[in-house]
PDB file of C-alpha atoms in Angstrom:
ATOM      1  CA  MET A   1    -159.972 185.734 -43.106  1.00 63.00           C
ATOM      2  CA  ARG A   2    -161.686 184.910 -39.838  1.00 72.00           C
ATOM      3  CA  ARG A   3    -159.482 183.152 -37.424  1.00 81.00           C
ATOM      4  CA  LEU A   4    -160.558 179.866 -35.849  1.00 84.00           C
ATOM      5  CA  TYR A   5    -160.234 179.909 -31.813  1.00 88.00           C
ATOM      6  CA  THR A   6    -160.119 176.386 -29.852  1.00 87.00           C
ATOM      7  CA  GLU A   7    -161.001 175.763 -26.670  1.00 86.00           C
ATOM      8  CA  VAL A   8    -157.727 176.256 -25.219  1.00 88.00           C
ATOM      9  CA  ASP A   9    -157.430 179.733 -26.374  1.00 90.00           C
ATOM     10  CA  ARG A  10    -160.479 180.780 -24.648  1.00 90.00           C
ATOM     11  CA  ASP A  11    -159.411 179.216 -21.599  1.00 90.00           C
ATOM     12  CA  ARG A  12    -156.242 180.675 -21.937  1.00 92.00           C
ATOM     13  CA  LEU A  13    -157.665 184.161 -21.777  1.00 93.00           C
ATOM     14  CA  PHE A  14    -159.842 183.425 -18.994  1.00 91.00           C
ATOM     15  CA  ALA A  15    -156.820 182.308 -16.937  1.00 91.00           C
ATOM     16  CA  GLU A  16    -155.081 185.111 -17.665  1.00 93.00           C
ATOM     17  CA  VAL A  17    -158.083 187.378 -17.072  1.00 91.00           C
ATOM     18  CA  SER A  18    -158.352 185.269 -13.376  1.00 88.00           C
ATOM     19  CA  ARG A  19    -154.485 185.042 -12.826  1.00 90.00           C
ATOM     20  CA  SER A  20    -153.526 189.299 -13.695  1.00 90.00           C
ATOM     21  CA  GLY A  21    -156.373 190.560 -12.800  1.00 86.00           C
ATOM     22  CA  GLN A  22    -156.408 192.954 -15.614  1.00 91.00           C
ATOM     23  CA  SER A  23    -159.709 193.629 -17.591  1.00 94.00           C
ATOM     24  CA  LEU A  24    -160.875 191.052 -20.206  1.00 94.00           C
ATOM     25  CA  ALA A  25    -160.172 193.654 -23.030  1.00 95.00           C
ATOM     26  CA  GLN A  26    -156.611 194.188 -21.855  1.00 95.00           C
ATOM     27  CA  CYS A  27    -155.843 190.511 -22.192  1.00 95.00           C
ATOM     28  CA  ALA A  28    -157.727 189.951 -24.963  1.00 96.00           C
ATOM     29  CA  LYS A  29    -155.444 192.658 -26.967  1.00 96.00           C
ATOM     30  CA  ARG A  30    -152.342 191.292 -25.790  1.00 95.00           C
ATOM     31  CA  GLN A  31    -153.463 187.911 -26.952  1.00 95.00           C
ATOM     32  CA  GLY A  32    -154.351 189.153 -30.575  1.00 94.00           C
ATOM     33  CA  ILE A  33    -158.288 188.386 -29.937  1.00 94.00           C
ATOM     34  CA  SER A  34    -160.611 190.821 -30.654  1.00 94.00           C
ATOM     35  CA  VAL A  35    -162.117 192.716 -27.710  1.00 95.00           C
ATOM     36  CA  SER A  36    -165.938 191.947 -29.181  1.00 94.00           C
ATOM     37  CA  THR A  37    -165.011 188.142 -29.775  1.00 93.00           C
ATOM     38  CA  ALA A  38    -163.663 188.129 -25.722  1.00 93.00           C
ATOM     39  CA  HIS A  39    -166.917 189.827 -24.845  1.00 92.00           C
ATOM     40  CA  ALA A  40    -168.956 187.341 -26.617  1.00 91.00           C
ATOM     41  CA  TRP A  41    -166.992 184.303 -24.923  1.00 90.00           C
ATOM     42  CA  SER A  42    -167.902 185.856 -21.878  1.00 90.00           C
ATOM     43  CA  HIS A  43    -171.172 186.230 -22.215  1.00 87.00           C
ATOM     44  CA  ALA A  44    -171.423 182.519 -23.453  1.00 85.00           C
ATOM     45  CA  ARG A  45    -169.442 181.290 -20.524  1.00 83.00           C
ATOM     46  CA  ARG A  46    -171.421 182.989 -18.153  1.00 80.00           C
ATOM     47  CA  ALA A  47    -174.787 182.083 -19.877  1.00 76.00           C
ATOM     48  CA  GLY A  48    -174.062 178.091 -20.347  1.00 72.00           C
ATOM     49  CA  ARG A  49    -172.612 177.528 -16.698  1.00 64.00           C
ATOM     50  CA  GLY A  50    -175.306 177.646 -14.013  1.00 52.00           C
ATOM     51  CA  VAL A  51    -174.680 177.369 -10.329  1.00 51.00           C
ATOM     52  CA  THR A  52    -172.664 174.306  -9.195  1.00 56.00           C
ATOM     53  CA  PHE A  53    -172.833 173.181  -5.824  1.00 58.00           C
ATOM     54  CA  ALA A  54    -170.776 170.212  -4.166  1.00 61.00           C
ATOM     55  CA  ARG A  55    -172.012 167.998  -1.485  1.00 64.00           C
ATOM     56  CA  VAL A  56    -169.141 168.700   1.705  1.00 64.00           C
ATOM     57  CA  VAL A  57    -168.943 165.545   3.903  1.00 64.00           C
ATOM     58  CA  PRO A  58    -166.722 166.055   6.691  1.00 64.00           C
ATOM     59  CA  GLU A  59    -164.739 162.585   7.426  1.00 63.00           C
ATOM     60  CA  SER A  60    -164.527 163.224  10.985  1.00 61.00           C
ATOM     61  CA  GLU A  61    -165.543 166.044  13.790  1.00 54.00           C
ATOM     62  CA  GLU A  62    -161.675 167.093  14.150  1.00 54.00           C
ATOM     63  CA  VAL A  63    -160.701 170.081  11.682  1.00 51.00           C
ATOM     64  CA  SER A  64    -157.287 169.171  10.810  1.00 51.00           C
ATOM     65  CA  SER A  65    -156.838 171.902   7.974  1.00 49.00           C
ATOM     66  CA  ALA A  66    -156.647 174.471  10.570  1.00 53.00           C
ATOM     67  CA  SER A  67    -153.237 173.829  11.321  1.00 57.00           C
ATOM     68  CA  THR A  68    -151.986 172.986   7.851  1.00 65.00           C
ATOM     69  CA  GLY A  69    -153.603 175.710   5.759  1.00 73.00           C
ATOM     70  CA  THR A  70    -155.468 173.179   3.254  1.00 79.00           C
ATOM     71  CA  VAL A  71    -158.918 171.609   2.460  1.00 79.00           C
ATOM     72  CA  THR A  72    -158.753 168.027   1.049  1.00 78.00           C
ATOM     73  CA  LEU A  73    -161.262 167.185  -1.658  1.00 76.00           C
ATOM     74  CA  ARG A  74    -162.481 164.120  -2.987  1.00 74.00           C
ATOM     75  CA  VAL A  75    -163.776 163.849  -6.536  1.00 69.00           C
ATOM     76  CA  GLY A  76    -164.721 160.133  -7.087  1.00 69.00           C
ATOM     77  CA  GLN A  77    -161.427 158.179  -6.523  1.00 74.00           C
ATOM     78  CA  VAL A  78    -159.392 161.559  -6.841  1.00 76.00           C
ATOM     79  CA  GLN A  79    -157.761 163.532  -4.001  1.00 80.00           C
ATOM     80  CA  VAL A  80    -157.290 167.079  -4.301  1.00 79.00           C
ATOM     81  CA  ASP A  81    -155.584 169.326  -1.560  1.00 82.00           C
ATOM     82  CA  VAL A  82    -156.487 172.893  -1.872  1.00 83.00           C
ATOM     83  CA  ARG A  83    -154.008 175.662  -0.144  1.00 82.00           C
ATOM     84  CA  ARG A  84    -155.739 178.815   1.107  1.00 78.00           C
ATOM     85  CA  ASP A  85    -153.681 180.850  -2.041  1.00 80.00           C
ATOM     86  CA  PHE A  86    -155.849 178.530  -4.625  1.00 82.00           C
ATOM     87  CA  ASP A  87    -156.820 179.592  -7.700  1.00 81.00           C
ATOM     88  CA  ALA A  88    -160.824 179.348  -7.729  1.00 80.00           C
ATOM     89  CA  ALA A  89    -160.812 179.082 -11.979  1.00 81.00           C
ATOM     90  CA  LEU A  90    -158.328 176.593 -11.868  1.00 82.00           C
ATOM     91  CA  LEU A  91    -160.144 174.400  -8.956  1.00 80.00           C
ATOM     92  CA  ARG A  92    -163.236 174.877 -10.843  1.00 78.00           C
ATOM     93  CA  ALA A  93    -161.696 173.401 -13.917  1.00 79.00           C
ATOM     94  CA  VAL A  94    -160.317 170.564 -12.176  1.00 78.00           C
ATOM     95  CA  VAL A  95    -163.325 169.344 -10.196  1.00 74.00           C
ATOM     96  CA  GLU A  96    -165.341 169.816 -13.361  1.00 74.00           C
ATOM     97  CA  ALA A  97    -162.903 167.703 -15.600  1.00 76.00           C
ATOM     98  CA  LEU A  98    -162.725 165.054 -12.795  1.00 72.00           C
ATOM     99  CA  GLY A  99    -166.826 164.781 -12.349  1.00 65.00           C
ATOM    100  CA  GLY A 100    -168.101 165.829 -15.531  1.00 54.00           C
ATOM    101  CA  LYS A 101    -170.010 169.200 -15.623  1.00 46.00           C
ATOM    102  CA  GLN A 102    -173.358 169.150 -13.554  1.00 41.00           C
TER     103      GLN A 102
END
């Protein structure tokens, strides 16, 4: 019988790959997902996601992030402070969730 996976299952797999630095196949096996299914998800994810650019508008000429090591992003009415050691995949997911997919 085929197992039905949810979007949460897919996101968990990609988050582990990003966080651990291990291969997609290694993480899929550890999570009990077939390698072929994981690669199909990866292919679909890459094909469905085009390049999205964000318009960056400085509030002032003064750069305060150099001393704090953070950058502040505003998406709509929400402010997100991003540190230097941020998780790029997580930031992308947060911005997409706040602003919708472009």
